[in-house]
Short mmCIF file of C-alpha atoms in Angstrom, two decimals:
data_model
loop_
_atom_site.label_atom_id
_atom_site.label_comp_id
_atom_site.label_asym_id
_atom_site.label_seq_id
_atom_site.Cartn_x
_atom_site.Cartn_y
_atom_site.Cartn_z
CA MET A 96 140.05 84.10 71.81
CA SER A 97 138.24 84.38 75.19
CA ALA A 98 140.08 85.27 78.50
CA ASN A 99 139.49 81.63 79.72
CA SER A 100 141.19 80.25 76.62
CA PRO A 101 144.00 77.52 77.42
CA ALA A 102 147.54 78.49 76.57
CA ALA A 103 147.88 75.31 74.45
CA VAL A 104 145.99 72.20 73.71
CA VAL A 105 148.54 69.27 72.80
CA VAL A 106 146.97 66.35 70.86
CA LEU A 107 149.02 63.15 71.00
CA ALA A 108 148.77 61.47 67.52
CA ALA A 109 152.00 59.70 66.97
CA GLY A 110 151.36 56.31 67.60
CA GLY A 111 151.33 53.34 65.21
CA GLY A 112 148.01 51.85 65.92
CA THR A 113 149.10 48.23 65.17
CA ARG A 114 145.87 46.78 66.29
CA MET A 115 144.11 48.61 63.36
CA LYS A 116 145.99 46.09 61.00
CA SER A 117 146.46 48.78 58.22
CA ASN A 118 149.49 48.97 56.03
CA SER A 119 148.17 52.21 54.40
CA LEU A 120 146.61 54.38 56.83
CA PRO A 121 147.83 55.55 60.16
CA LYS A 122 145.19 54.97 63.12
CA VAL A 123 144.50 58.65 63.58
CA LEU A 124 143.25 59.02 60.04
CA HIS A 125 140.51 56.23 60.29
CA GLU A 126 137.24 58.11 59.93
CA VAL A 127 134.21 58.06 62.06
CA CYS A 128 131.00 59.83 60.81
CA GLY A 129 132.85 61.78 58.05
CA ARG A 130 135.84 63.04 60.02
CA SER A 131 139.09 61.42 60.97
CA LEU A 132 139.99 60.31 64.61
CA VAL A 133 142.62 63.20 64.77
CA GLY A 134 140.20 65.36 63.24
CA HIS A 135 137.58 64.87 65.97
CA ALA A 136 140.40 65.59 68.56
CA VAL A 137 141.31 68.71 66.83
CA ALA A 138 137.75 69.89 66.45
CA ALA A 139 137.10 69.69 70.14
CA ALA A 140 140.22 71.42 70.82
CA GLU A 141 139.43 74.32 68.45
CA GLU A 142 136.11 74.92 70.52
CA LEU A 143 138.38 76.01 73.30
CA THR A 144 140.06 78.54 71.09
CA PRO A 145 143.52 77.78 72.56
CA GLU A 146 146.42 80.29 71.93
CA GLN A 147 148.48 77.44 70.60
CA LEU A 148 147.10 74.06 69.06
CA VAL A 149 149.76 71.35 68.58
CA VAL A 150 149.44 67.84 67.35
CA VAL A 151 152.27 65.63 67.80
CA ILE A 152 152.69 63.08 64.95
CA GLY A 153 155.02 60.23 64.21
CA HIS A 154 153.75 57.19 62.45
CA MET A 155 153.12 57.87 58.70
CA ARG A 156 153.86 61.52 59.49
CA GLU A 157 153.58 62.75 56.00
CA LYS A 158 149.98 61.52 55.61
CA VAL A 159 149.14 62.94 58.83
CA ALA A 160 150.79 66.39 58.38
CA GLY A 161 149.13 66.46 54.88
CA HIS A 162 145.62 65.70 56.41
CA LEU A 163 146.03 68.43 58.98
CA ALA A 164 147.23 70.99 56.62
CA ALA A 165 144.18 70.39 54.28
CA HIS A 166 141.48 70.07 57.00
CA HIS A 167 142.84 71.80 60.11
CA PRO A 168 145.21 74.54 58.79
CA GLY A 169 145.27 76.17 62.32
CA ALA A 170 146.85 73.00 63.99
CA ARG A 171 150.69 72.99 64.32
CA ALA A 172 152.17 69.47 63.40
CA VAL A 173 155.23 68.61 65.55
CA VAL A 174 157.05 65.44 64.71
CA GLN A 175 158.07 62.99 67.55
CA GLU A 176 160.90 61.32 65.64
CA GLU A 177 161.02 58.49 68.13
CA GLN A 178 158.02 57.25 69.91
CA ASN A 179 159.43 57.36 73.56
CA GLY A 180 156.35 57.68 75.58
CA THR A 181 153.59 60.20 76.17
CA GLY A 182 155.80 62.20 78.45
CA HIS A 183 158.32 62.63 75.74
CA ALA A 184 155.54 63.50 73.18
CA VAL A 185 154.30 66.41 75.26
CA ARG A 186 157.78 67.45 75.88
CA THR A 187 158.59 67.33 72.13
CA ALA A 188 155.55 69.64 71.67
CA LEU A 189 156.65 72.15 74.23
CA GLU A 190 160.35 72.08 72.96
CA ALA A 191 159.03 72.97 69.40
CA LEU A 192 157.06 75.99 70.67
CA ALA A 193 159.93 77.22 72.82
CA ALA A 194 162.29 77.07 69.74
CA ASP A 195 159.86 79.51 68.10
CA GLY A 196 160.08 81.69 71.23
CA ILE A 197 156.76 80.70 72.51
CA GLU A 198 156.66 80.46 76.28
CA LEU A 199 153.36 79.16 77.65
CA ASP A 200 151.71 80.84 80.51
CA GLY A 201 148.32 79.19 81.67
CA THR A 202 146.62 76.02 81.25
CA VAL A 203 147.90 73.31 78.98
CA ILE A 204 145.25 70.66 77.93
CA VAL A 205 146.80 67.35 76.83
CA THR A 206 144.51 65.06 75.00
CA THR A 207 144.52 62.11 72.55
CA GLY A 208 144.06 61.67 68.83
CA ASP A 209 142.11 58.67 69.01
CA ALA A 210 139.03 59.66 71.27
CA PRO A 211 136.39 60.85 68.68
CA LEU A 212 133.50 61.07 71.22
CA LEU A 213 135.33 63.47 73.39
CA THR A 214 133.60 66.84 73.25
CA GLY A 215 134.75 70.55 73.43
CA GLY A 216 132.24 70.79 76.21
CA THR A 217 133.91 68.13 78.10
CA LEU A 218 137.37 69.86 77.71
CA SER A 219 135.99 73.15 78.72
CA ALA A 220 134.62 71.54 82.02
CA LEU A 221 138.08 70.24 82.65
CA ALA A 222 139.97 73.53 82.11
CA ALA A 223 137.33 75.32 84.29
CA ALA A 224 137.54 72.95 87.07
CA HIS A 225 141.37 73.01 86.74
CA ALA A 226 141.23 76.93 87.14
CA GLU A 227 138.74 76.94 90.00
CA GLN A 228 140.25 74.26 92.01
CA GLY A 229 143.87 75.76 91.63
CA ASN A 230 145.39 72.24 90.75
CA GLY A 231 148.74 71.78 89.51
CA VAL A 232 147.22 69.10 87.14
CA THR A 233 143.73 68.02 86.81
CA VAL A 234 142.92 64.41 85.29
CA LEU A 235 139.74 63.77 83.25
CA THR A 236 138.23 60.63 84.75
CA ALA A 237 135.26 58.59 83.85
CA VAL A 238 133.12 56.03 85.85
CA VAL A 239 132.61 53.00 83.59
CA PRO A 240 130.60 49.94 83.85
CA GLU A 241 133.65 47.75 83.01
CA PRO A 242 137.00 49.21 84.27
CA PHE A 243 139.12 46.19 83.31
CA GLY A 244 142.27 47.18 81.56
CA TYR A 245 142.29 50.91 82.44
CA GLY A 246 144.33 52.75 85.16
CA ARG A 247 142.25 53.20 88.44
CA ILE A 248 142.08 56.55 90.01
CA LEU A 249 142.94 56.47 93.83
CA ARG A 250 141.55 59.38 95.58
CA ASP A 251 142.53 61.11 99.04
CA GLY A 252 139.63 60.64 101.26
CA ALA A 253 140.06 64.18 102.94
CA ASP A 254 139.54 66.39 99.83
CA GLY A 255 139.05 64.11 97.08
CA ALA A 256 142.35 64.82 95.28
CA VAL A 257 143.85 62.11 93.26
CA ALA A 258 146.43 60.14 95.39
CA ALA A 259 147.53 57.87 92.51
CA ILE A 260 146.77 56.17 89.29
CA VAL A 261 147.15 52.48 89.58
CA GLU A 262 147.45 50.37 86.21
CA GLU A 263 145.46 47.27 85.99
CA LYS A 264 148.50 44.77 86.23
CA ASP A 265 149.79 46.70 89.40
CA ALA A 266 146.38 46.93 91.17
CA SER A 267 145.17 45.07 94.26
CA ASP A 268 141.95 43.18 94.24
CA ALA A 269 140.26 46.16 96.02
CA GLN A 270 141.70 48.62 93.64
CA ARG A 271 140.56 46.73 90.61
CA ALA A 272 136.92 47.05 92.17
CA ILE A 273 137.28 50.77 91.56
CA ASP A 274 135.23 51.88 88.77
CA GLU A 275 136.85 55.46 88.14
CA ILE A 276 139.44 55.22 85.47
CA ASN A 277 142.03 57.53 83.80
CA SER A 278 141.19 59.06 80.39
CA GLY A 279 144.65 59.88 79.49
CA VAL A 280 143.40 63.56 79.16
CA PHE A 281 144.86 66.28 81.40
CA ALA A 282 145.09 69.96 82.36
CA PHE A 283 148.25 71.25 83.61
CA ASP A 284 149.81 74.45 84.74
CA ALA A 285 152.08 75.21 81.86
CA LYS A 286 155.20 76.16 83.88
CA LEU A 287 154.71 73.28 86.37
CA LEU A 288 154.42 70.88 83.53
CA VAL A 289 157.63 72.14 81.98
CA ASP A 290 159.42 71.58 85.29
CA ALA A 291 157.83 68.09 85.89
CA LEU A 292 158.57 66.68 82.31
CA ALA A 293 162.32 67.43 83.17
CA GLU A 294 162.30 65.06 85.92
CA VAL A 295 160.47 62.24 84.25
CA THR A 296 162.81 59.21 83.74
CA THR A 297 162.50 56.23 81.56
CA ASP A 298 163.09 53.82 84.47
CA ASN A 299 160.16 51.48 83.78
CA ALA A 300 159.48 48.24 82.01
CA GLN A 301 158.96 50.04 78.73
CA GLY A 302 161.84 52.29 78.80
CA GLU A 303 159.59 55.32 78.23
CA GLU A 304 158.74 58.74 79.49
CA TYR A 305 155.29 58.46 80.86
CA LEU A 306 153.18 61.65 81.13
CA THR A 307 151.35 60.14 84.11
CA ASP A 308 154.67 60.12 86.12
CA THR A 309 154.37 63.97 86.19
CA LEU A 310 151.35 63.50 88.65
CA GLU A 311 153.50 62.02 91.28
CA ILE A 312 156.17 64.62 90.79
CA LEU A 313 153.93 67.45 91.21
CA ARG A 314 152.17 65.89 94.21
CA ARG A 315 155.42 65.35 95.97
CA ALA A 316 156.32 69.00 95.18
CA GLY A 317 153.09 70.11 97.02
CA HIS A 318 150.66 70.60 94.21
CA ARG A 319 147.24 69.41 94.09
CA VAL A 320 146.27 66.74 91.75
CA GLY A 321 142.54 67.22 90.98
CA ALA A 322 139.93 65.13 88.82
CA VAL A 323 137.03 65.84 86.94
CA VAL A 324 134.55 62.99 86.14
CA ALA A 325 133.25 63.02 82.48
CA ALA A 326 129.48 63.63 82.45
CA ASP A 327 129.28 60.75 79.89
CA TYR A 328 131.76 57.99 80.28
CA ARG A 329 131.74 57.25 76.61
CA ASP A 330 133.42 60.64 75.89
CA ILE A 331 136.48 59.21 76.79
CA LEU A 332 136.61 55.77 74.93
CA GLY A 333 139.61 55.32 72.80
CA ILE A 334 140.00 53.53 69.56
CA ASN A 335 142.56 50.76 69.25
CA ASP A 336 140.95 48.42 66.73
CA ARG A 337 138.19 48.34 64.05
CA VAL A 338 135.78 46.90 66.49
CA GLN A 339 136.07 49.73 68.76
CA LEU A 340 136.05 52.06 65.57
CA ALA A 341 132.68 50.73 64.56
CA HIS A 342 131.32 50.87 67.98
CA ALA A 343 132.35 54.54 68.15
CA ARG A 344 130.77 55.12 64.87
CA ARG A 345 127.27 53.73 66.11
CA LEU A 346 127.65 55.72 69.43
CA LEU A 347 128.51 59.13 67.56
CA ASN A 348 125.79 58.51 64.95
CA ASP A 349 123.24 57.96 67.73
CA ARG A 350 124.39 61.50 69.14
CA LEU A 351 124.04 63.15 65.75
CA LEU A 352 120.65 61.64 65.08
CA GLU A 353 119.46 62.63 68.40
CA ARG A 354 120.61 66.14 67.87
CA ALA A 355 118.78 66.35 64.61
CA MET A 356 115.60 64.93 65.96
CA ARG A 357 115.52 67.39 68.75
CA ALA A 358 115.92 70.14 66.26
CA GLY A 359 112.99 69.16 64.40
CA VAL A 360 114.08 66.49 62.11
CA THR A 361 112.08 63.28 61.52
CA VAL A 362 114.30 60.31 61.28
CA VAL A 363 111.86 57.33 60.63
CA ASP A 364 114.40 54.60 61.29
CA PRO A 365 117.61 55.73 63.25
CA ALA A 366 119.08 52.13 63.25
CA THR A 367 119.41 52.44 59.44
CA THR A 368 120.12 56.21 59.02
CA TRP A 369 123.76 57.65 59.26
CA PHE A 370 124.97 61.10 59.51
CA ASP A 371 128.04 62.78 59.16
CA VAL A 372 129.18 65.44 61.80
CA GLN A 373 129.10 68.23 58.91
CA VAL A 374 125.44 67.50 57.97
CA SER A 375 123.22 70.54 58.74
CA TYR A 376 119.09 70.70 58.66
CA GLU A 377 116.26 72.61 59.06
CA PRO A 378 113.01 71.87 60.86
CA ASP A 379 110.51 69.32 59.40
CA ALA A 380 112.91 67.61 57.26
CA VAL A 381 112.23 63.95 56.93
CA VAL A 382 114.82 61.11 56.55
CA LEU A 383 113.42 58.01 55.47
CA PRO A 384 115.11 54.40 56.12
CA ASN A 385 118.40 53.16 54.72
CA THR A 386 119.61 56.55 54.09
CA GLN A 387 123.30 57.98 54.46
CA LEU A 388 123.97 61.75 54.58
CA GLN A 389 127.61 62.40 54.18
CA GLY A 390 129.89 65.52 54.07
CA ALA A 391 128.41 68.94 54.12
CA THR A 392 125.07 68.08 53.11
CA HIS A 393 122.21 70.27 54.17
CA LEU A 394 118.48 69.53 54.36
CA GLY A 395 116.08 72.27 53.69
CA GLU A 396 112.89 72.89 55.49
CA GLY A 397 110.22 70.07 54.95
CA CYS A 398 112.42 68.29 52.43
CA GLU A 399 112.26 64.33 52.34
CA VAL A 400 115.25 62.29 51.63
CA GLY A 401 115.14 58.48 51.21
CA PRO A 402 114.50 55.74 51.41
CA ASN A 403 117.63 53.93 50.25
CA SER A 404 119.55 57.30 49.49
CA THR A 405 123.06 58.27 49.66
CA VAL A 406 123.63 61.90 49.68
CA LYS A 407 126.89 63.65 49.95
CA ASP A 408 128.08 67.32 49.99
CA THR A 409 124.57 68.13 48.39
CA ARG A 410 122.18 70.97 49.25
CA VAL A 411 118.54 69.65 49.43
CA GLY A 412 116.08 72.39 49.08
CA ALA A 413 112.96 73.02 51.07
CA GLY A 414 110.17 70.85 50.28
CA ALA A 415 112.36 68.61 47.82
CA ARG A 416 111.85 64.97 47.37
CA VAL A 417 114.80 62.58 46.96
CA SER A 418 113.97 58.92 46.66
CA ASN A 419 116.45 56.03 46.11
CA THR A 420 118.98 58.44 44.80
CA THR A 421 122.76 58.83 45.14
CA ALA A 422 123.94 62.37 44.98
CA ASP A 423 127.40 63.68 45.26
CA GLY A 424 128.15 67.45 45.05
CA ALA A 425 124.64 68.40 43.78
CA GLU A 426 122.28 71.13 44.45
CA ILE A 427 118.58 70.12 44.46
CA GLY A 428 116.32 73.10 44.62
CA ASP A 429 113.15 73.93 46.47
CA LEU A 430 110.25 71.53 45.58
CA ALA A 431 112.48 69.60 42.93
CA THR A 432 112.43 65.82 42.81
CA ALA A 433 115.14 63.21 42.20
CA GLY A 434 114.53 59.60 41.74
CA PRO A 435 113.64 57.04 42.20
CA TYR A 436 117.07 55.59 41.11
CA ALA A 437 118.70 58.81 40.20
CA TYR A 438 122.28 59.62 40.11
CA LEU A 439 123.32 63.20 40.59
CA ARG A 440 127.05 63.68 40.07
CA PRO A 441 129.11 66.73 41.00
CA GLY A 442 127.84 69.96 39.58
CA ALA A 443 124.45 68.89 38.92
CA ARG A 444 122.00 71.82 39.77
CA LEU A 445 118.13 71.23 39.93
CA ALA A 446 116.25 74.64 40.16
CA ARG A 447 113.01 75.03 41.75
CA LYS A 448 110.40 72.23 40.87
CA ALA A 449 112.89 70.53 38.43
CA LYS A 450 112.55 67.03 38.12
CA VAL A 451 115.16 64.12 37.56
CA GLY A 452 113.46 60.98 37.29
CA THR A 453 114.00 57.22 37.10
CA TYR A 454 117.33 55.83 35.79
CA VAL A 455 118.52 59.20 35.11
CA GLU A 456 122.19 60.53 35.44
CA VAL A 457 122.95 64.20 35.58
CA LYS A 458 126.62 65.57 35.73
CA ASN A 459 127.84 69.00 35.61
CA SER A 460 124.63 70.36 34.34
CA GLU A 461 121.77 72.77 35.33
CA LEU A 462 117.89 72.17 34.93
CA GLY A 463 115.88 75.40 35.00
CA GLU A 464 112.83 75.87 37.08
CA GLY A 465 110.26 73.18 36.26
CA ALA A 466 112.42 71.47 33.81
CA LYS A 467 112.01 67.60 33.54
CA VAL A 468 114.17 64.73 32.54
CA PRO A 469 111.78 61.97 33.62
CA HIS A 470 113.22 58.68 32.32
CA LEU A 471 116.27 56.63 31.28
CA SER A 472 118.65 59.58 30.32
CA TYR A 473 122.18 60.91 30.67
CA ILE A 474 122.54 64.61 31.03
CA GLY A 475 126.32 65.67 31.12
CA ASP A 476 127.63 69.17 30.74
CA ALA A 477 124.29 70.66 29.85
CA THR A 478 122.16 73.68 30.32
CA ILE A 479 118.40 72.96 30.19
CA GLY A 480 116.07 75.83 30.32
CA GLU A 481 112.89 76.29 32.36
CA GLY A 482 109.85 74.36 31.63
CA THR A 483 111.80 72.18 29.25
CA ASN A 484 110.79 68.46 28.98
CA VAL A 485 113.45 65.94 27.77
CA GLY A 486 112.21 62.79 26.28
CA ALA A 487 113.01 59.30 27.65
CA ALA A 488 116.23 57.69 26.58
CA SER A 489 117.94 60.99 25.53
CA VAL A 490 121.68 61.54 25.83
CA THR A 491 123.87 64.59 25.52
CA VAL A 492 126.89 63.42 23.82
CA ASN A 493 129.46 65.41 25.48
CA TYR A 494 132.89 63.81 25.09
CA ASP A 495 134.74 63.49 21.73
CA GLY A 496 137.50 61.53 23.22
CA VAL A 497 139.54 64.40 24.07
CA ASN A 498 137.38 67.24 25.05
CA LYS A 499 134.09 67.76 26.95
CA HIS A 500 131.51 69.95 25.11
CA ARG A 501 128.32 71.57 26.06
CA THR A 502 124.65 71.04 25.14
CA VAL A 503 122.28 74.13 25.71
CA ILE A 504 118.62 73.33 25.49
CA GLY A 505 116.58 76.39 25.79
CA ALA A 506 113.24 77.12 27.69
CA HIS A 507 110.06 75.51 27.25
CA CYS A 508 111.25 73.11 24.47
CA ARG A 509 109.91 69.53 24.10
CA THR A 510 112.42 66.89 22.97
CA GLY A 511 111.52 63.63 21.61
CA SER A 512 112.42 60.19 22.90
CA ASP A 513 115.63 58.64 22.10
CA ASN A 514 117.32 61.72 21.15
CA MET A 515 121.15 62.16 20.92
CA PHE A 516 122.45 65.61 21.17
CA ILE A 517 125.98 65.79 19.75
CA ALA A 518 127.74 68.58 21.76
CA PRO A 519 128.47 71.42 21.15
CA VAL A 520 124.77 72.03 20.14
CA THR A 521 122.08 74.46 21.08
CA VAL A 522 118.33 73.82 20.87
CA GLY A 523 116.50 77.19 20.84
CA ASP A 524 113.68 78.30 23.05
CA GLY A 525 110.38 76.68 22.35
CA ALA A 526 111.89 74.15 19.94
CA TYR A 527 110.98 70.59 19.43
CA THR A 528 112.86 67.65 18.44
CA ALA A 529 111.46 64.49 16.77
CA ALA A 530 111.67 61.16 18.36
CA GLY A 531 114.68 59.06 17.26
CA SER A 532 116.51 62.11 16.16
CA VAL A 533 120.41 62.67 16.15
CA ILE A 534 120.79 66.30 16.65
CA THR A 535 124.32 67.47 15.42
CA GLY A 536 123.30 71.02 14.33
CA ASP A 537 121.68 73.87 16.19
CA VAL A 538 117.98 74.05 16.17
CA PRO A 539 116.54 77.50 15.86
CA PRO A 540 113.94 78.79 18.59
CA GLY A 541 110.54 77.53 17.68
CA ALA A 542 111.70 74.95 15.14
CA LEU A 543 111.27 71.29 14.83
CA GLY A 544 114.50 69.46 14.60
CA VAL A 545 114.39 65.99 12.83
CA SER A 546 117.23 63.83 11.94
CA ARG A 547 116.46 60.27 11.01
CA ALA A 548 116.46 57.94 7.99
CA GLN A 549 113.30 57.22 6.18
CA GLN A 550 111.81 53.97 7.37
CA ARG A 551 111.41 51.01 4.80
CA ASN A 552 109.89 47.56 5.41
CA ILE A 553 111.17 44.56 3.81
CA ALA A 554 108.32 42.01 3.34
CA GLY A 555 108.72 38.47 4.20
CA TRP A 556 112.31 39.00 5.57
CA VAL A 557 111.65 36.86 8.79
CA GLN A 558 110.37 33.67 6.76
CA ARG A 559 113.11 33.87 4.47
CA LYS A 560 116.14 34.45 6.69
CA ARG A 561 114.92 33.04 9.83
CA PRO A 562 112.91 30.02 8.83
CA GLY A 563 111.63 27.60 11.52
CA THR A 564 112.01 30.22 14.25
CA ALA A 565 109.07 31.17 16.59
CA SER A 566 109.15 34.63 15.06
CA ALA A 567 108.65 33.07 11.42
CA GLN A 568 105.76 31.02 12.68
CA ALA A 569 103.97 33.88 14.35
CA ALA A 570 104.53 35.90 11.33
CA ALA A 571 103.08 33.26 9.09
CA VAL A 572 99.93 32.89 11.27
CA ALA A 573 99.65 36.65 11.45
CA THR A 574 99.96 36.91 7.52
CA GLU A 575 97.52 34.13 6.83
CA ARG A 576 94.95 35.90 9.34
CA ASP A 577 95.51 39.16 7.69
CA GLU A 578 94.92 37.70 4.31
CA GLN A 579 91.80 35.95 5.23
CA ALA A 580 90.38 39.05 6.78
CA ALA A 581 91.21 41.02 3.80
CA THR A 582 89.35 38.23 1.56
CA GLU A 583 86.23 38.29 3.68
CA ALA A 584 86.36 42.10 3.54
#
């Protein structure tokens, strides 16, 4: 925690978000680029390393509290039992801290839980300006191309201090022409904030305690009300409905892609490529069109992912190739290949130069260095040794209806096409299995495992059992041809 860390950051996340039209999910838990709205707010606040980080919750509080506990355990959830306005929400947070004997001394940042584009850098700039200017309160503002609907910032001509914030419905024509707006994010002196909140009333049309009323209270008491303009006006954009949610997702994704490209990642088509905020990468990775990188996915140096791939919580090694593939919770080693049309489920681990090919599904299994499963196979709960080749249309039969069992295929094995491995079973190093075999018992190292019935052919079956069909006609022609050839011979 640095000497410039704020005493507290209070995130307001109690609202119902009725315009989201959701019966099952509170607004602040809707996601943008792999993180909830409130998660973005908390992550930005955490960059400031505040002494106290409080999230005020209300609507669907159990879900929000559970989400915070799971993803942001350092944030303290405080319940606003009745949503009586932003001023009441901040007062509820401060009273909860005071009840635990925590008296704040320093700067308190108040931010919102529905502004996913707001960065820690912008909050830091607000806190720094607040301290440097000696303000009682400092407002984060933005100059926007379309200010309709926002509260306008009226500044004092003498020193640029904030004289007032005028809401759209109360503004004159001249004031509506102002393009600097209130973001709803503030930096306060902690002790002055407590005193000002005590004077806030509910004497307004909504019958609520407005946090913005504290600005006039502090100004009347002789304290300067300052303002800091966000460098990027989009930082302050809040989310009220799903149209705005999609817009914010596009904007944040563009930022993430730009950051990746400037770090040395080639993104062939940014318009069809999506990154989550946790995605990490090394130089010279290439991302091809129609690709989604989700969760804590990592791209190694020089790897290539895509096109048409969805990769979640997966580590892609240096020089690996992943094409037309879905991967979730997998590990793809250096120079390994997956796809096209592969499915790597949780626990799939491909070692260096391993290959999972077309229409192959792998779950909870390890492929050793250089091991290959090229075609049309299911590999579940298995260990496959280095240099082994698994034939097409093979299945590790891992589930008996109650329990999962493991298949072990050793190093440098060659298994035939259309093999069923009935787990638990082990195929030793260097062993072969014959095509069409159902392997129910262990195969010793270097042995050939064969398990299939003797083939027999029933002559004339088609003509007798399927007379008049195209097959019967073709067979008759072929039989006559063969008999004639035999006679001439």
